[in-house]
Coordinates of C-alpha atoms in Angstrom, one line a residue:
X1 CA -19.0 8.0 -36.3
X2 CA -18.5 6.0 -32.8
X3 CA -16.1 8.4 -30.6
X4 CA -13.1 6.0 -30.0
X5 CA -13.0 4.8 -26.1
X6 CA -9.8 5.2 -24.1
X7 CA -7.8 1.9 -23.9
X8 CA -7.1 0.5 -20.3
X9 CA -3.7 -0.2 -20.5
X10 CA -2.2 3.1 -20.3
X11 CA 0.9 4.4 -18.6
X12 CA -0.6 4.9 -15.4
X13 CA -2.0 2.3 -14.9
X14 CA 0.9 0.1 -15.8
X15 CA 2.9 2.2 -13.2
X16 CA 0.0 1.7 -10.7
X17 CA -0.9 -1.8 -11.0
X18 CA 3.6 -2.5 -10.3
X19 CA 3.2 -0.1 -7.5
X20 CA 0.6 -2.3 -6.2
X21 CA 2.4 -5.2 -6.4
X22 CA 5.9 -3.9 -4.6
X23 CA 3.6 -1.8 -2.2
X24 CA 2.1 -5.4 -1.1
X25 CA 5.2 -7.4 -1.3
X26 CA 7.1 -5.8 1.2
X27 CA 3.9 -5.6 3.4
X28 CA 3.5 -9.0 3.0
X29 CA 7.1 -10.4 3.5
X30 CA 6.8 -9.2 7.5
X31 CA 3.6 -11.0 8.1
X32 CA 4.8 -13.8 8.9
X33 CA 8.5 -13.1 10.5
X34 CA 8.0 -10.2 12.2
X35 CA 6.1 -12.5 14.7
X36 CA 9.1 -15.2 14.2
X37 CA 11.9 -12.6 15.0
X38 CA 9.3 -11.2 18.2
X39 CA 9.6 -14.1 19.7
X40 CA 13.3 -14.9 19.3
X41 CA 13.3 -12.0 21.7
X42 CA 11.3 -14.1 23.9
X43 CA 7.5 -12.6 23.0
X44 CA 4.9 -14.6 25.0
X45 CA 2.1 -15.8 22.6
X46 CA 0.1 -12.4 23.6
X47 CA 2.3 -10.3 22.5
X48 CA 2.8 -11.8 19.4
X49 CA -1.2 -11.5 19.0
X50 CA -0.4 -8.0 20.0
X51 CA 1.8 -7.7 17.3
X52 CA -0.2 -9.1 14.3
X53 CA -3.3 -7.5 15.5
X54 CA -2.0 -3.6 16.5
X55 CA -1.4 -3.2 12.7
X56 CA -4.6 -4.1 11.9
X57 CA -6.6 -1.6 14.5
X58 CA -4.0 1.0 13.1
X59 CA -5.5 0.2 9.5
X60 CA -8.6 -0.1 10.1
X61 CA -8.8 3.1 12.4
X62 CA -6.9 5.1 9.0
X63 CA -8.8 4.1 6.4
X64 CA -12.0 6.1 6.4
X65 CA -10.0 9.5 7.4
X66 CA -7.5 8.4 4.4
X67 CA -11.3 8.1 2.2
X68 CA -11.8 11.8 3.1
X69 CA -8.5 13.4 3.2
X70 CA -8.2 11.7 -0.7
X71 CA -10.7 13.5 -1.8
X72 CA -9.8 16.9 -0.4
X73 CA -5.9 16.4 -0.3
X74 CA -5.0 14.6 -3.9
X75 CA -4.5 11.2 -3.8
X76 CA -0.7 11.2 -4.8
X77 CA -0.5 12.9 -1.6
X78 CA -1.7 10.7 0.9
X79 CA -0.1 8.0 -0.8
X80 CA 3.4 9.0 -0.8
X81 CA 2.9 9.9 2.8
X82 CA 2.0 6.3 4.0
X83 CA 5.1 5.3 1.6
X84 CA 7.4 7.3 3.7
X85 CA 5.8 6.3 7.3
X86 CA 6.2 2.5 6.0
X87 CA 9.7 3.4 4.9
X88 CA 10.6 4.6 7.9
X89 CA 9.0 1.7 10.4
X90 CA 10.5 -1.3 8.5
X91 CA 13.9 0.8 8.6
X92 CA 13.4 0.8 12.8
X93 CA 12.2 -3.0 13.0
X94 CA 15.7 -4.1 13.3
X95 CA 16.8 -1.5 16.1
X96 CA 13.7 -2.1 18.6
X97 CA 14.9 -3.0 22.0
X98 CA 12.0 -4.1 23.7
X99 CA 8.6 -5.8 22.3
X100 CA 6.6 -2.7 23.5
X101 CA 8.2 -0.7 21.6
X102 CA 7.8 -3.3 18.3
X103 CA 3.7 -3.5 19.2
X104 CA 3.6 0.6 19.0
X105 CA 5.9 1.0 15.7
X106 CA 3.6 -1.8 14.2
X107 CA 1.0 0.1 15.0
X108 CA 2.5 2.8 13.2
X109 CA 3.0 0.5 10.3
X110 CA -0.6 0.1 10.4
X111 CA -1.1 4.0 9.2
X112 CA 1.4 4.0 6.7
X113 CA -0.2 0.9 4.8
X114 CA -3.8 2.0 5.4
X115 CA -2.8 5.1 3.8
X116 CA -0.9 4.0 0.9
X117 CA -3.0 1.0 0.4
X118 CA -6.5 2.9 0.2
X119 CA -4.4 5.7 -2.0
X120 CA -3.6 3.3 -4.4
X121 CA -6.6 1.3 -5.1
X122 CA -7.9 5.1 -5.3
X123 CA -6.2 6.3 -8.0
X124 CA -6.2 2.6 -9.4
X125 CA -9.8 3.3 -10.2
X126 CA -9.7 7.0 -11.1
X127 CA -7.1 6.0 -13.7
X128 CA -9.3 3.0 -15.5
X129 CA -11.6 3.7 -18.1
X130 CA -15.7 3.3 -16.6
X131 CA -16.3 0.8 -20.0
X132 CA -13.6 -1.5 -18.8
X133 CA -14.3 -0.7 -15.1
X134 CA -14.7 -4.4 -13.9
X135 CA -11.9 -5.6 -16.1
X136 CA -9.2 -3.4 -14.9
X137 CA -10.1 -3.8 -10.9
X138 CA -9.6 -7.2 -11.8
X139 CA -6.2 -7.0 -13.2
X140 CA -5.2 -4.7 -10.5
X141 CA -6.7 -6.8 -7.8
X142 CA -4.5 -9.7 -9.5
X143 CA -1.2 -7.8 -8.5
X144 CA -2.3 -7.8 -4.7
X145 CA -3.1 -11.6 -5.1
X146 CA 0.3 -12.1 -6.6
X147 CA 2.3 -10.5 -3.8
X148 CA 0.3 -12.4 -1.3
X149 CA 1.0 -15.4 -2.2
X150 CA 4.4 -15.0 -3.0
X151 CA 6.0 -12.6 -0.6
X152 CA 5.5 -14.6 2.7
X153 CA 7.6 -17.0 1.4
X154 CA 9.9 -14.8 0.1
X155 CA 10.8 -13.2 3.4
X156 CA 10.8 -16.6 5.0
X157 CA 13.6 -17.6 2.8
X158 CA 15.1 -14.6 3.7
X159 CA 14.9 -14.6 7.2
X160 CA 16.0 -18.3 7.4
X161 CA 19.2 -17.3 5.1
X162 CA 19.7 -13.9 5.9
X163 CA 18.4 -13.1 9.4
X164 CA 15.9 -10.5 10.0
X165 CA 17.8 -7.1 9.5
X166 CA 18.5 -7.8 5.5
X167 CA 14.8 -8.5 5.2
X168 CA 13.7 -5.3 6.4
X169 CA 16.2 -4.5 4.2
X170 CA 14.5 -5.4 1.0
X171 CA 10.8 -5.0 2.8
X172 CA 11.7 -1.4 2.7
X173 CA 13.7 -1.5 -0.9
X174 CA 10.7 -2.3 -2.5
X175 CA 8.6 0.6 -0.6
X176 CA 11.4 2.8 -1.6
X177 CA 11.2 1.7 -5.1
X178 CA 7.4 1.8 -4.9
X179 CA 7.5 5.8 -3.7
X180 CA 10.4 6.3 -7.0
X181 CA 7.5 5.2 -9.3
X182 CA 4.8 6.9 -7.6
X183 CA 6.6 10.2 -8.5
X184 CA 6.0 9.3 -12.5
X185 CA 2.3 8.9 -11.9
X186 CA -0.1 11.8 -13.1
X187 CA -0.5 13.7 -10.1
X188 CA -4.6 12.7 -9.1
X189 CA -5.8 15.7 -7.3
X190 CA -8.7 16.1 -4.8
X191 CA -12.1 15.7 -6.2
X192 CA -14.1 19.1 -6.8
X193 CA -16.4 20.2 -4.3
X194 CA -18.6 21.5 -7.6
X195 CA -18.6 17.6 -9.0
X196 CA -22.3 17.0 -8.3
X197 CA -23.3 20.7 -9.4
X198 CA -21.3 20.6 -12.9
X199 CA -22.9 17.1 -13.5
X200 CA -27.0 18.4 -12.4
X201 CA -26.2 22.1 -14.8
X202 CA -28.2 21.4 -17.9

């Protein structure tokens, strides 16, 4: 009798997939008007490149120490630690006096979403069954594509109504609500350092 295979849509990766989605969102709702409110303050155009790009170095710096301290931290971890670094940076957006100080918190911003980001998508793939492997990274990828096509807009409208304080506002509502959820995911520990020994024992 075939051994019944574990279905893809389980709790988890419900919760995960929605985590994905808000984690996104309010990254992707400052793309575009952090820059906008920058140069309100009167940001030259280097700066604002200073600005988009700084988050980027930040992530791309994180990422491969977030790869190894995922596998000997946890996962859950590392991910609620980015959530509470971008928590705390969107928070500050609104209070920054000077540009130079914007370009380093951004920076900062970087970390936290390189972190959570790479957390996510870890435990994303830990959580879906290896028969339905390709179909679930799709589905999951699908939430990232949803928030970036919607949330720039999103916080465009907001900024335009609202000004830029209220959307970091919700930027970091959704983060917060993103770490709340997090909390109800199976905790994902680090991977065993006996994995390839267990697998080779006859």
């Amino acid at each position: 009798m075939e051994q019944q295979k574990p279905p893809l849509w389980t709790k988890d990766f419900i919760i995960i997939s929605i985590v994905n989605l808000l984690l996104f969102c309010g990254f992707q709702m400052l793309l575009p008007t952090l820059p906008v409110h920058a140069e309100s303050l009167g940001g030259s155009n280097t700066m604002l490149g200073w600005i988009i790009g700084s988050s980027t170095i930040a992530s791309l710096l994180i990422r491969p120490v977030s790869g190894m301290l995922l596998d000997k931290m946890g996962r859950k971890g590392i991910l609620i630690g980015g959530l509470c670094i971008l928590i705390l940076v969107t928070l500050a957006y609104g209070w920054l006096p000077s540009l130079g100080a914007i370009i380093a918190v951004r920076f900062l911003h970087g970390l936290g979403w390189g972190m959570a980001s790479t957390a996510s998508s870890t435990i994303a793939s830990d959580k879906i069954p290896k028969h339905r492997f390709g179909e679930g990274m799709g589905f999951f990828s699908l939430s990232s594509s949803l928030a970036i096509a919607l949330a720039p807009s999103i916080g465009l409208g907001v900024l335009a109504a609202y000004g830029f304080n209220p959307l970091t506002f919700l930027s970091a509502g959704f983060t917060i609500v993103v770490l709340l959820l997090s909390i109800f995911i199976k905790s994902t520990g680090k991977t065993p350092q006996n994995a390839e020994k267990v697998k080779l024992t006859p």
